Amino acid sequence: MQTAVSQAPSPKRSFLYDPNVRGIFYQVLLVAIVSYLFYAAATNAIDNLQRARIASGFGFLENTAGFDISQTLITFSAAGSTYGEAFVVGLLNTLVVSAIGIVFATILGFIVGIARLSSNWMVAKVSMVYVELLRNIPLLLQLLFWYIAVLGPLPQPRNSVEMGAGFFLNSRGLFMPRPLYASDVWVVFAALAVGIVATAAFRYWARKQQEATGRQYPVGLVTLALVLGLPVAAWVVLALAGANPISFEMPQKGTFNLQGGMQVLPEFVALLLGLTTYTAAFIAEVVRAGILAVSKGQTEAAGSLGLKPGQTLRLVVIPQAMRVIIPPLTSQYLNLTKNSSLAVAIGYPDLVQVFMGTVLNQTGQAIEVVVITMGVYLTISLVTSFFMNIYNRRVAIVER
């Protein structure tokens, strides 16, 4: 005979001891404290500015700048441009050097990282020396080395080194042909857009075919033909029809300087070289760690299937290593962007040199200038992290 065992009701938990309630309470309390601190700091700053009779607000951005900038991607003049336009110039210069530096540092870092694992003793040791040397020398010293020791001894403009095809190198930088666009250049850019879309479609189709049949297609050659071939073909067709969409202004030697063409400042070159080589040393270690994280059994299995070492690295090892490489690689991209602020040491007109330097000194709007600059770097970092996280989810291994 079975007897029912009655269970005593569990004691009712007090509202004050509920962990969910306490968690919400502490979070609300923390937000309130942080908000009060920000409010107190802002109020104190406003009071101090009023007592010192210092104007506040962002109206100064509409005032005339009154100074020139050596490198501008938009029209800028001392007499007709404002502090707001000076901010845009500095921001664009920072974005340009950061974007180009990220591309070059990634390519160089992957090459050096893979070379460190080479079976060739000389290649592996040279790569190791490169990494250990550049990682342990401060970036500021490297920038000064490139600017003073490497680019400083270049000849004066009257003795420029002729590199052919309209390229000249001297102490004032690299002079090259300047592209001039006609009204029908849109045809070339339309062909480029079509090539990019067609490349994306072909790569998607080729990947699906490889997953279904195992057959590989020449994705690299097709990409090169579509992205470069279509614009060049459109250019040639327009040129044969008598309408040249793109012409070039060639630099010409003058008595004391070069005239015409496009100039790349030595400060830009020194900053780009320093950021690229320095960041590539860290990326190389990230790549090496990612490759070593892939089991050797994967390489052995690929070899048993008849894949060559290059195919094994490209098709088997690197795709699996990317899930380890991407997170620290994102950090290196952010570091490169923030390290570009060291450009002030060699006179490159980036955001810090133009806005935090010249504009701040002329206007005295310290709080506004600092807040805007911090907001810009925060935005760049968040946007970079957002896209890298999207890519990280794409390359992540999906469990089935």
JSON list of C-alpha atoms in Angstrom, two decimals, residues 150-354:
[
{"chain": "A", "resi": 150, "resn": "VAL", "atom": "CA", "xyz": [65.38, 57.39, -44.82]},
{"chain": "A", "resi": 151, "resn": "LEU", "atom": "CA", "xyz": [63.47, 60.23, -46.49]},
{"chain": "A", "resi": 152, "resn": "GLY", "atom": "CA", "xyz": [65.53, 63.15, -45.17]},
{"chain": "A", "resi": 153, "resn": "PRO", "atom": "CA", "xyz": [68.66, 62.53, -47.33]},
{"chain": "A", "resi": 154, "resn": "LEU", "atom": "CA", "xyz": [66.69, 62.58, -50.59]},
{"chain": "A", "resi": 155, "resn": "PRO", "atom": "CA", "xyz": [67.92, 65.18, -53.14]},
{"chain": "A", "resi": 156, "resn": "GLN", "atom": "CA", "xyz": [66.50, 68.66, -53.57]},
{"chain": "A", "resi": 157, "resn": "PRO", "atom": "CA", "xyz": [63.75, 69.22, -56.20]},
{"chain": "A", "resi": 158, "resn": "ARG", "atom": "CA", "xyz": [66.20, 70.53, -58.83]},
{"chain": "A", "resi": 159, "resn": "ASN", "atom": "CA", "xyz": [68.06, 67.19, -58.57]},
{"chain": "A", "resi": 160, "resn": "SER", "atom": "CA", "xyz": [64.97, 65.00, -58.44]},
{"chain": "A", "resi": 161, "resn": "VAL", "atom": "CA", "xyz": [65.39, 61.31, -59.15]},
{"chain": "A", "resi": 162, "resn": "GLU", "atom": "CA", "xyz": [63.53, 60.44, -62.35]},
{"chain": "A", "resi": 163, "resn": "MET", "atom": "CA", "xyz": [61.77, 57.10, -61.97]},
{"chain": "A", "resi": 164, "resn": "GLY", "atom": "CA", "xyz": [60.15, 57.08, -65.41]},
{"chain": "A", "resi": 165, "resn": "ALA", "atom": "CA", "xyz": [56.52, 57.36, -66.54]},
{"chain": "A", "resi": 166, "resn": "GLY", "atom": "CA", "xyz": [56.28, 60.83, -65.00]},
{"chain": "A", "resi": 167, "resn": "PHE", "atom": "CA", "xyz": [57.38, 59.84, -61.48]},
{"chain": "A", "resi": 168, "resn": "PHE", "atom": "CA", "xyz": [59.94, 61.99, -59.61]},
{"chain": "A", "resi": 169, "resn": "LEU", "atom": "CA", "xyz": [61.35, 61.53, -56.10]},
{"chain": "A", "resi": 170, "resn": "ASN", "atom": "CA", "xyz": [62.95, 64.26, -54.00]},
{"chain": "A", "resi": 171, "resn": "SER", "atom": "CA", "xyz": [63.04, 65.67, -50.47]},
{"chain": "A", "resi": 172, "resn": "ARG", "atom": "CA", "xyz": [59.56, 67.17, -50.91]},
{"chain": "A", "resi": 173, "resn": "GLY", "atom": "CA", "xyz": [57.98, 63.82, -51.65]},
{"chain": "A", "resi": 174, "resn": "LEU", "atom": "CA", "xyz": [56.90, 61.71, -54.59]},
{"chain": "A", "resi": 175, "resn": "PHE", "atom": "CA", "xyz": [55.55, 63.51, -57.66]},
{"chain": "A", "resi": 176, "resn": "MET", "atom": "CA", "xyz": [53.35, 61.53, -60.03]},
{"chain": "A", "resi": 177, "resn": "PRO", "atom": "CA", "xyz": [50.86, 62.11, -62.86]},
{"chain": "A", "resi": 178, "resn": "ARG", "atom": "CA", "xyz": [47.54, 63.62, -61.80]},
{"chain": "A", "resi": 179, "resn": "PRO", "atom": "CA", "xyz": [44.42, 62.01, -63.34]},
{"chain": "A", "resi": 180, "resn": "LEU", "atom": "CA", "xyz": [42.01, 64.41, -65.03]},
{"chain": "A", "resi": 181, "resn": "TYR", "atom": "CA", "xyz": [38.46, 63.15, -65.52]},
{"chain": "A", "resi": 182, "resn": "ALA", "atom": "CA", "xyz": [36.21, 64.04, -68.44]},
{"chain": "A", "resi": 183, "resn": "SER", "atom": "CA", "xyz": [32.41, 64.14, -68.36]},
{"chain": "A", "resi": 184, "resn": "ASP", "atom": "CA", "xyz": [32.05, 60.62, -69.77]},
{"chain": "A", "resi": 185, "resn": "VAL", "atom": "CA", "xyz": [34.26, 59.00, -67.11]},
{"chain": "A", "resi": 186, "resn": "TRP", "atom": "CA", "xyz": [31.07, 57.65, -65.54]},
{"chain": "A", "resi": 187, "resn": "VAL", "atom": "CA", "xyz": [31.15, 54.87, -68.14]},
{"chain": "A", "resi": 188, "resn": "VAL", "atom": "CA", "xyz": [34.46, 53.60, -66.72]},
{"chain": "A", "resi": 189, "resn": "PHE", "atom": "CA", "xyz": [33.17, 53.73, -63.15]},
{"chain": "A", "resi": 190, "resn": "ALA", "atom": "CA", "xyz": [29.95, 52.00, -64.22]},
{"chain": "A", "resi": 191, "resn": "ALA", "atom": "CA", "xyz": [32.03, 49.22, -65.77]},
{"chain": "A", "resi": 192, "resn": "LEU", "atom": "CA", "xyz": [33.97, 48.95, -62.51]},
{"chain": "A", "resi": 193, "resn": "ALA", "atom": "CA", "xyz": [30.72, 48.63, -60.54]},
{"chain": "A", "resi": 194, "resn": "VAL", "atom": "CA", "xyz": [29.46, 45.95, -62.92]},
{"chain": "A", "resi": 195, "resn": "GLY", "atom": "CA", "xyz": [32.75, 44.09, -62.54]},
{"chain": "A", "resi": 196, "resn": "ILE", "atom": "CA", "xyz": [32.52, 44.15, -58.74]},
{"chain": "A", "resi": 197, "resn": "VAL", "atom": "CA", "xyz": [28.93, 42.86, -58.77]},
{"chain": "A", "resi": 198, "resn": "ALA", "atom": "CA", "xyz": [29.78, 40.16, -61.32]},
{"chain": "A", "resi": 199, "resn": "THR", "atom": "CA", "xyz": [32.80, 39.13, -59.25]},
{"chain": "A", "resi": 200, "resn": "ALA", "atom": "CA", "xyz": [30.68, 38.72, -56.12]},
{"chain": "A", "resi": 201, "resn": "ALA", "atom": "CA", "xyz": [28.14, 36.64, -58.04]},
{"chain": "A", "resi": 202, "resn": "PHE", "atom": "CA", "xyz": [30.83, 34.45, -59.59]},
{"chain": "A", "resi": 203, "resn": "ARG", "atom": "CA", "xyz": [32.58, 33.87, -56.26]},
{"chain": "A", "resi": 204, "resn": "TYR", "atom": "CA", "xyz": [29.28, 32.83, -54.68]},
{"chain": "A", "resi": 205, "resn": "TRP", "atom": "CA", "xyz": [28.54, 30.45, -57.56]},
{"chain": "A", "resi": 206, "resn": "ALA", "atom": "CA", "xyz": [32.06, 28.99, -57.52]},
{"chain": "A", "resi": 207, "resn": "ARG", "atom": "CA", "xyz": [31.87, 28.33, -53.77]},
{"chain": "A", "resi": 208, "resn": "LYS", "atom": "CA", "xyz": [28.54, 26.54, -54.14]},
{"chain": "A", "resi": 209, "resn": "GLN", "atom": "CA", "xyz": [29.92, 24.45, -57.00]},
{"chain": "A", "resi": 210, "resn": "GLN", "atom": "CA", "xyz": [32.98, 23.51, -54.97]},
{"chain": "A", "resi": 211, "resn": "GLU", "atom": "CA", "xyz": [30.84, 22.47, -52.00]},
{"chain": "A", "resi": 212, "resn": "ALA", "atom": "CA", "xyz": [28.60, 20.37, -54.27]},
{"chain": "A", "resi": 213, "resn": "THR", "atom": "CA", "xyz": [31.13, 18.81, -56.66]},
{"chain": "A", "resi": 214, "resn": "GLY", "atom": "CA", "xyz": [34.58, 19.56, -55.25]},
{"chain": "A", "resi": 215, "resn": "ARG", "atom": "CA", "xyz": [35.61, 21.27, -58.48]},
{"chain": "A", "resi": 216, "resn": "GLN", "atom": "CA", "xyz": [37.61, 24.50, -58.18]},
{"chain": "A", "resi": 217, "resn": "TYR", "atom": "CA", "xyz": [37.32, 27.46, -60.51]},
{"chain": "A", "resi": 218, "resn": "PRO", "atom": "CA", "xyz": [39.91, 30.20, -61.21]},
{"chain": "A", "resi": 219, "resn": "VAL", "atom": "CA", "xyz": [38.28, 32.77, -58.92]},
{"chain": "A", "resi": 220, "resn": "GLY", "atom": "CA", "xyz": [41.40, 34.96, -58.75]},
{"chain": "A", "resi": 221, "resn": "LEU", "atom": "CA", "xyz": [41.84, 35.24, -62.51]},
{"chain": "A", "resi": 222, "resn": "VAL", "atom": "CA", "xyz": [38.13, 35.86, -63.10]},
{"chain": "A", "resi": 223, "resn": "THR", "atom": "CA", "xyz": [38.14, 38.56, -60.40]},
{"chain": "A", "resi": 224, "resn": "LEU", "atom": "CA", "xyz": [41.13, 40.24, -62.02]},
{"chain": "A", "resi": 225, "resn": "ALA", "atom": "CA", "xyz": [39.51, 40.10, -65.45]},
{"chain": "A", "resi": 226, "resn": "LEU", "atom": "CA", "xyz": [36.19, 41.52, -64.24]},
{"chain": "A", "resi": 227, "resn": "VAL", "atom": "CA", "xyz": [37.40, 44.20, -61.83]},
{"chain": "A", "resi": 228, "resn": "LEU", "atom": "CA", "xyz": [40.26, 45.46, -63.99]},
{"chain": "A", "resi": 229, "resn": "GLY", "atom": "CA", "xyz": [39.40, 44.18, -67.45]},
{"chain": "A", "resi": 230, "resn": "LEU", "atom": "CA", "xyz": [35.94, 45.72, -67.78]},
{"chain": "A", "resi": 231, "resn": "PRO", "atom": "CA", "xyz": [37.00, 49.30, -66.81]},
{"chain": "A", "resi": 232, "resn": "VAL", "atom": "CA", "xyz": [40.07, 49.10, -69.07]},
{"chain": "A", "resi": 233, "resn": "ALA", "atom": "CA", "xyz": [37.94, 47.80, -71.93]},
{"chain": "A", "resi": 234, "resn": "ALA", "atom": "CA", "xyz": [35.44, 50.65, -71.46]},
{"chain": "A", "resi": 235, "resn": "TRP", "atom": "CA", "xyz": [38.30, 53.15, -71.39]},
{"chain": "A", "resi": 236, "resn": "VAL", "atom": "CA", "xyz": [39.80, 51.75, -74.60]},
{"chain": "A", "resi": 237, "resn": "VAL", "atom": "CA", "xyz": [36.44, 51.78, -76.40]},
{"chain": "A", "resi": 238, "resn": "LEU", "atom": "CA", "xyz": [35.83, 55.42, -75.46]},
{"chain": "A", "resi": 239, "resn": "ALA", "atom": "CA", "xyz": [39.38, 56.37, -76.46]},
{"chain": "A", "resi": 240, "resn": "LEU", "atom": "CA", "xyz": [38.97, 54.71, -79.88]},
{"chain": "A", "resi": 241, "resn": "ALA", "atom": "CA", "xyz": [35.70, 56.61, -80.30]},
{"chain": "A", "resi": 242, "resn": "GLY", "atom": "CA", "xyz": [37.58, 59.88, -79.82]},
{"chain": "A", "resi": 243, "resn": "ALA", "atom": "CA", "xyz": [36.48, 60.58, -76.24]},
{"chain": "A", "resi": 244, "resn": "ASN", "atom": "CA", "xyz": [39.26, 60.10, -73.69]},
{"chain": "A", "resi": 245, "resn": "PRO", "atom": "CA", "xyz": [37.56, 59.81, -70.27]},
{"chain": "A", "resi": 246, "resn": "ILE", "atom": "CA", "xyz": [40.80, 59.97, -68.27]},
{"chain": "A", "resi": 247, "resn": "SER", "atom": "CA", "xyz": [43.90, 62.00, -69.09]},
{"chain": "A", "resi": 248, "resn": "PHE", "atom": "CA", "xyz": [46.97, 62.75, -66.99]},
{"chain": "A", "resi": 249, "resn": "GLU", "atom": "CA", "xyz": [48.74, 65.95, -66.03]},
{"chain": "A", "resi": 250, "resn": "MET", "atom": "CA", "xyz": [52.44, 65.14, -65.98]},
{"chain": "A", "resi": 251, "resn": "PRO", "atom": "CA", "xyz": [54.83, 66.86, -63.53]},
{"chain": "A", "resi": 252, "resn": "GLN", "atom": "CA", "xyz": [57.43, 69.02, -65.26]},
{"chain": "A", "resi": 253, "resn": "LYS", "atom": "CA", "xyz": [60.84, 70.10, -64.02]},
{"chain": "A", "resi": 254, "resn": "GLY", "atom": "CA", "xyz": [61.15, 73.82, -63.32]},
{"chain": "A", "resi": 255, "resn": "THR", "atom": "CA", "xyz": [64.09, 75.94, -62.28]},
{"chain": "A", "resi": 256, "resn": "PHE", "atom": "CA", "xyz": [63.79, 75.22, -58.58]},
{"chain": "A", "resi": 257, "resn": "ASN", "atom": "CA", "xyz": [60.83, 72.90, -58.24]},
{"chain": "A", "resi": 258, "resn": "LEU", "atom": "CA", "xyz": [58.50, 70.55, -60.09]},
{"chain": "A", "resi": 259, "resn": "GLN", "atom": "CA", "xyz": [55.34, 71.96, -61.63]},
{"chain": "A", "resi": 260, "resn": "GLY", "atom": "CA", "xyz": [52.05, 70.14, -62.10]},
{"chain": "A", "resi": 261, "resn": "GLY", "atom": "CA", "xyz": [51.20, 66.55, -61.33]},
{"chain": "A", "resi": 262, "resn": "MET", "atom": "CA", "xyz": [50.28, 65.18, -57.92]},
{"chain": "A", "resi": 263, "resn": "GLN", "atom": "CA", "xyz": [52.48, 65.29, -54.84]},
{"chain": "A", "resi": 264, "resn": "VAL", "atom": "CA", "xyz": [52.67, 62.69, -52.08]},
{"chain": "A", "resi": 265, "resn": "LEU", "atom": "CA", "xyz": [54.19, 64.32, -49.00]},
{"chain": "A", "resi": 266, "resn": "PRO", "atom": "CA", "xyz": [57.22, 62.69, -47.33]},
{"chain": "A", "resi": 267, "resn": "GLU", "atom": "CA", "xyz": [55.35, 62.98, -44.01]},
{"chain": "A", "resi": 268, "resn": "PHE", "atom": "CA", "xyz": [52.58, 60.79, -45.42]},
{"chain": "A", "resi": 269, "resn": "VAL", "atom": "CA", "xyz": [55.07, 58.24, -46.75]},
{"chain": "A", "resi": 270, "resn": "ALA", "atom": "CA", "xyz": [56.99, 58.11, -43.45]},
{"chain": "A", "resi": 271, "resn": "LEU", "atom": "CA", "xyz": [53.79, 57.70, -41.44]},
{"chain": "A", "resi": 272, "resn": "LEU", "atom": "CA", "xyz": [52.45, 55.01, -43.76]},
{"chain": "A", "resi": 273, "resn": "LEU", "atom": "CA", "xyz": [55.73, 53.06, -43.70]},
{"chain": "A", "resi": 274, "resn": "GLY", "atom": "CA", "xyz": [55.98, 53.28, -39.92]},
{"chain": "A", "resi": 275, "resn": "LEU", "atom": "CA", "xyz": [52.39, 52.23, -39.25]},
{"chain": "A", "resi": 276, "resn": "THR", "atom": "CA", "xyz": [52.53, 49.43, -41.81]},
{"chain": "A", "resi": 277, "resn": "THR", "atom": "CA", "xyz": [55.79, 47.81, -40.74]},
{"chain": "A", "resi": 278, "resn": "TYR", "atom": "CA", "xyz": [55.09, 48.20, -37.01]},
{"chain": "A", "resi": 279, "resn": "THR", "atom": "CA", "xyz": [51.54, 46.82, -37.10]},
{"chain": "A", "resi": 280, "resn": "ALA", "atom": "CA", "xyz": [52.52, 44.05, -39.52]},
{"chain": "A", "resi": 281, "resn": "ALA", "atom": "CA", "xyz": [54.91, 42.66, -36.90]},
{"chain": "A", "resi": 282, "resn": "PHE", "atom": "CA", "xyz": [52.00, 42.17, -34.48]},
{"chain": "A", "resi": 283, "resn": "ILE", "atom": "CA", "xyz": [49.70, 40.83, -37.20]},
{"chain": "A", "resi": 284, "resn": "ALA", "atom": "CA", "xyz": [52.40, 38.31, -38.13]},
{"chain": "A", "resi": 285, "resn": "GLU", "atom": "CA", "xyz": [52.30, 36.85, -34.62]},
{"chain": "A", "resi": 286, "resn": "VAL", "atom": "CA", "xyz": [48.50, 36.74, -34.73]},
{"chain": "A", "resi": 287, "resn": "VAL", "atom": "CA", "xyz": [48.62, 34.84, -38.03]},
{"chain": "A", "resi": 288, "resn": "ARG", "atom": "CA", "xyz": [51.29, 32.44, -36.75]},
{"chain": "A", "resi": 289, "resn": "ALA", "atom": "CA", "xyz": [49.24, 31.68, -33.63]},
{"chain": "A", "resi": 290, "resn": "GLY", "atom": "CA", "xyz": [46.13, 31.10, -35.73]},
{"chain": "A", "resi": 291, "resn": "ILE", "atom": "CA", "xyz": [47.91, 28.66, -38.04]},
{"chain": "A", "resi": 292, "resn": "LEU", "atom": "CA", "xyz": [49.45, 26.77, -35.12]},
{"chain": "A", "resi": 293, "resn": "ALA", "atom": "CA", "xyz": [45.97, 26.46, -33.59]},
{"chain": "A", "resi": 294, "resn": "VAL", "atom": "CA", "xyz": [44.87, 24.28, -36.52]},
{"chain": "A", "resi": 295, "resn": "SER", "atom": "CA", "xyz": [45.46, 20.59, -35.86]},
{"chain": "A", "resi": 296, "resn": "LYS", "atom": "CA", "xyz": [48.29, 18.97, -37.81]},
{"chain": "A", "resi": 297, "resn": "GLY", "atom": "CA", "xyz": [45.86, 16.24, -38.71]},
{"chain": "A", "resi": 298, "resn": "GLN", "atom": "CA", "xyz": [44.13, 18.69, -41.04]},
{"chain": "A", "resi": 299, "resn": "THR", "atom": "CA", "xyz": [47.36, 19.20, -42.98]},
{"chain": "A", "resi": 300, "resn": "GLU", "atom": "CA", "xyz": [48.04, 15.47, -43.09]},
{"chain": "A", "resi": 301, "resn": "ALA", "atom": "CA", "xyz": [44.50, 14.75, -44.29]},
{"chain": "A", "resi": 302, "resn": "ALA", "atom": "CA", "xyz": [44.82, 17.39, -47.02]},
{"chain": "A", "resi": 303, "resn": "GLY", "atom": "CA", "xyz": [48.13, 15.86, -48.14]},
{"chain": "A", "resi": 304, "resn": "SER", "atom": "CA", "xyz": [46.57, 12.39, -48.26]},
{"chain": "A", "resi": 305, "resn": "LEU", "atom": "CA", "xyz": [43.93, 13.79, -50.65]},
{"chain": "A", "resi": 306, "resn": "GLY", "atom": "CA", "xyz": [46.66, 14.99, -53.00]},
{"chain": "A", "resi": 307, "resn": "LEU", "atom": "CA", "xyz": [46.56, 18.71, -52.22]},
{"chain": "A", "resi": 308, "resn": "LYS", "atom": "CA", "xyz": [49.78, 20.62, -52.68]},
{"chain": "A", "resi": 309, "resn": "PRO", "atom": "CA", "xyz": [51.23, 22.62, -49.75]},
{"chain": "A", "resi": 310, "resn": "GLY", "atom": "CA", "xyz": [50.00, 25.91, -51.23]},
{"chain": "A", "resi": 311, "resn": "GLN", "atom": "CA", "xyz": [46.50, 24.54, -51.73]},
{"chain": "A", "resi": 312, "resn": "THR", "atom": "CA", "xyz": [46.50, 23.05, -48.23]},
{"chain": "A", "resi": 313, "resn": "LEU", "atom": "CA", "xyz": [47.43, 26.41, -46.72]},
{"chain": "A", "resi": 314, "resn": "ARG", "atom": "CA", "xyz": [44.90, 28.35, -48.78]},
{"chain": "A", "resi": 315, "resn": "LEU", "atom": "CA", "xyz": [41.96, 25.94, -48.72]},
{"chain": "A", "resi": 316, "resn": "VAL", "atom": "CA", "xyz": [42.33, 24.07, -45.43]},
{"chain": "A", "resi": 317, "resn": "VAL", "atom": "CA", "xyz": [44.57, 25.80, -42.89]},
{"chain": "A", "resi": 318, "resn": "ILE", "atom": "CA", "xyz": [43.86, 29.52, -43.36]},
{"chain": "A", "resi": 319, "resn": "PRO", "atom": "CA", "xyz": [40.02, 29.18, -43.39]},
{"chain": "A", "resi": 320, "resn": "GLN", "atom": "CA", "xyz": [40.14, 27.33, -40.08]},
{"chain": "A", "resi": 321, "resn": "ALA", "atom": "CA", "xyz": [42.77, 29.65, -38.62]},
{"chain": "A", "resi": 322, "resn": "MET", "atom": "CA", "xyz": [40.68, 32.73, -39.37]},
{"chain": "A", "resi": 323, "resn": "ARG", "atom": "CA", "xyz": [38.34, 32.03, -36.44]},
{"chain": "A", "resi": 324, "resn": "VAL", "atom": "CA", "xyz": [41.38, 32.47, -34.17]},
{"chain": "A", "resi": 325, "resn": "ILE", "atom": "CA", "xyz": [42.95, 35.32, -36.15]},
{"chain": "A", "resi": 326, "resn": "ILE", "atom": "CA", "xyz": [40.00, 37.71, -36.53]},
{"chain": "A", "resi": 327, "resn": "PRO", "atom": "CA", "xyz": [39.44, 38.86, -32.89]},
{"chain": "A", "resi": 328, "resn": "PRO", "atom": "CA", "xyz": [43.06, 39.92, -32.20]},
{"chain": "A", "resi": 329, "resn": "LEU", "atom": "CA", "xyz": [43.36, 41.20, -35.78]},
{"chain": "A", "resi": 330, "resn": "THR", "atom": "CA", "xyz": [40.51, 43.61, -35.04]},
{"chain": "A", "resi": 331, "resn": "SER", "atom": "CA", "xyz": [42.49, 44.97, -32.09]},
{"chain": "A", "resi": 332, "resn": "GLN", "atom": "CA", "xyz": [45.50, 45.59, -34.34]},
{"chain": "A", "resi": 333, "resn": "TYR", "atom": "CA", "xyz": [43.34, 47.52, -36.81]},
{"chain": "A", "resi": 334, "resn": "LEU", "atom": "CA", "xyz": [42.08, 49.71, -33.97]},
{"chain": "A", "resi": 335, "resn": "ASN", "atom": "CA", "xyz": [45.63, 50.22, -32.69]},
{"chain": "A", "resi": 336, "resn": "LEU", "atom": "CA", "xyz": [46.82, 51.29, -36.13]},
{"chain": "A", "resi": 337, "resn": "THR", "atom": "CA", "xyz": [44.05, 53.87, -36.42]},
{"chain": "A", "resi": 338, "resn": "LYS", "atom": "CA", "xyz": [44.78, 55.30, -32.97]},
{"chain": "A", "resi": 339, "resn": "ASN", "atom": "CA", "xyz": [48.55, 55.20, -33.50]},
{"chain": "A", "resi": 340, "resn": "SER", "atom": "CA", "xyz": [48.11, 57.43, -36.55]},
{"chain": "A", "resi": 341, "resn": "SER", "atom": "CA", "xyz": [47.76, 60.29, -34.06]},
{"chain": "A", "resi": 342, "resn": "LEU", "atom": "CA", "xyz": [51.56, 60.13, -33.66]},
{"chain": "A", "resi": 343, "resn": "ALA", "atom": "CA", "xyz": [51.69, 61.86, -37.04]},
{"chain": "A", "resi": 344, "resn": "VAL", "atom": "CA", "xyz": [51.96, 65.13, -35.13]},
{"chain": "A", "resi": 345, "resn": "ALA", "atom": "CA", "xyz": [55.61, 64.25, -34.39]},
{"chain": "A", "resi": 346, "resn": "ILE", "atom": "CA", "xyz": [56.58, 64.42, -38.08]},
{"chain": "A", "resi": 347, "resn": "GLY", "atom": "CA", "xyz": [54.16, 67.15, -39.16]},
{"chain": "A", "resi": 348, "resn": "TYR", "atom": "CA", "xyz": [51.59, 65.12, -41.09]},
{"chain": "A", "resi": 349, "resn": "PRO", "atom": "CA", "xyz": [48.27, 67.03, -41.02]},
{"chain": "A", "resi": 350, "resn": "ASP", "atom": "CA", "xyz": [46.02, 64.41, -39.47]},
{"chain": "A", "resi": 351, "resn": "LEU", "atom": "CA", "xyz": [43.05, 65.05, -37.19]},
{"chain": "A", "resi": 352, "resn": "VAL", "atom": "CA", "xyz": [45.16, 65.52, -34.06]},
{"chain": "A", "resi": 353, "resn": "GLN", "atom": "CA", "xyz": [47.69, 67.84, -35.69]},
{"chain": "A", "resi": 354, "resn": "VAL", "atom": "CA", "xyz": [45.09, 70.01, -37.44]}
]
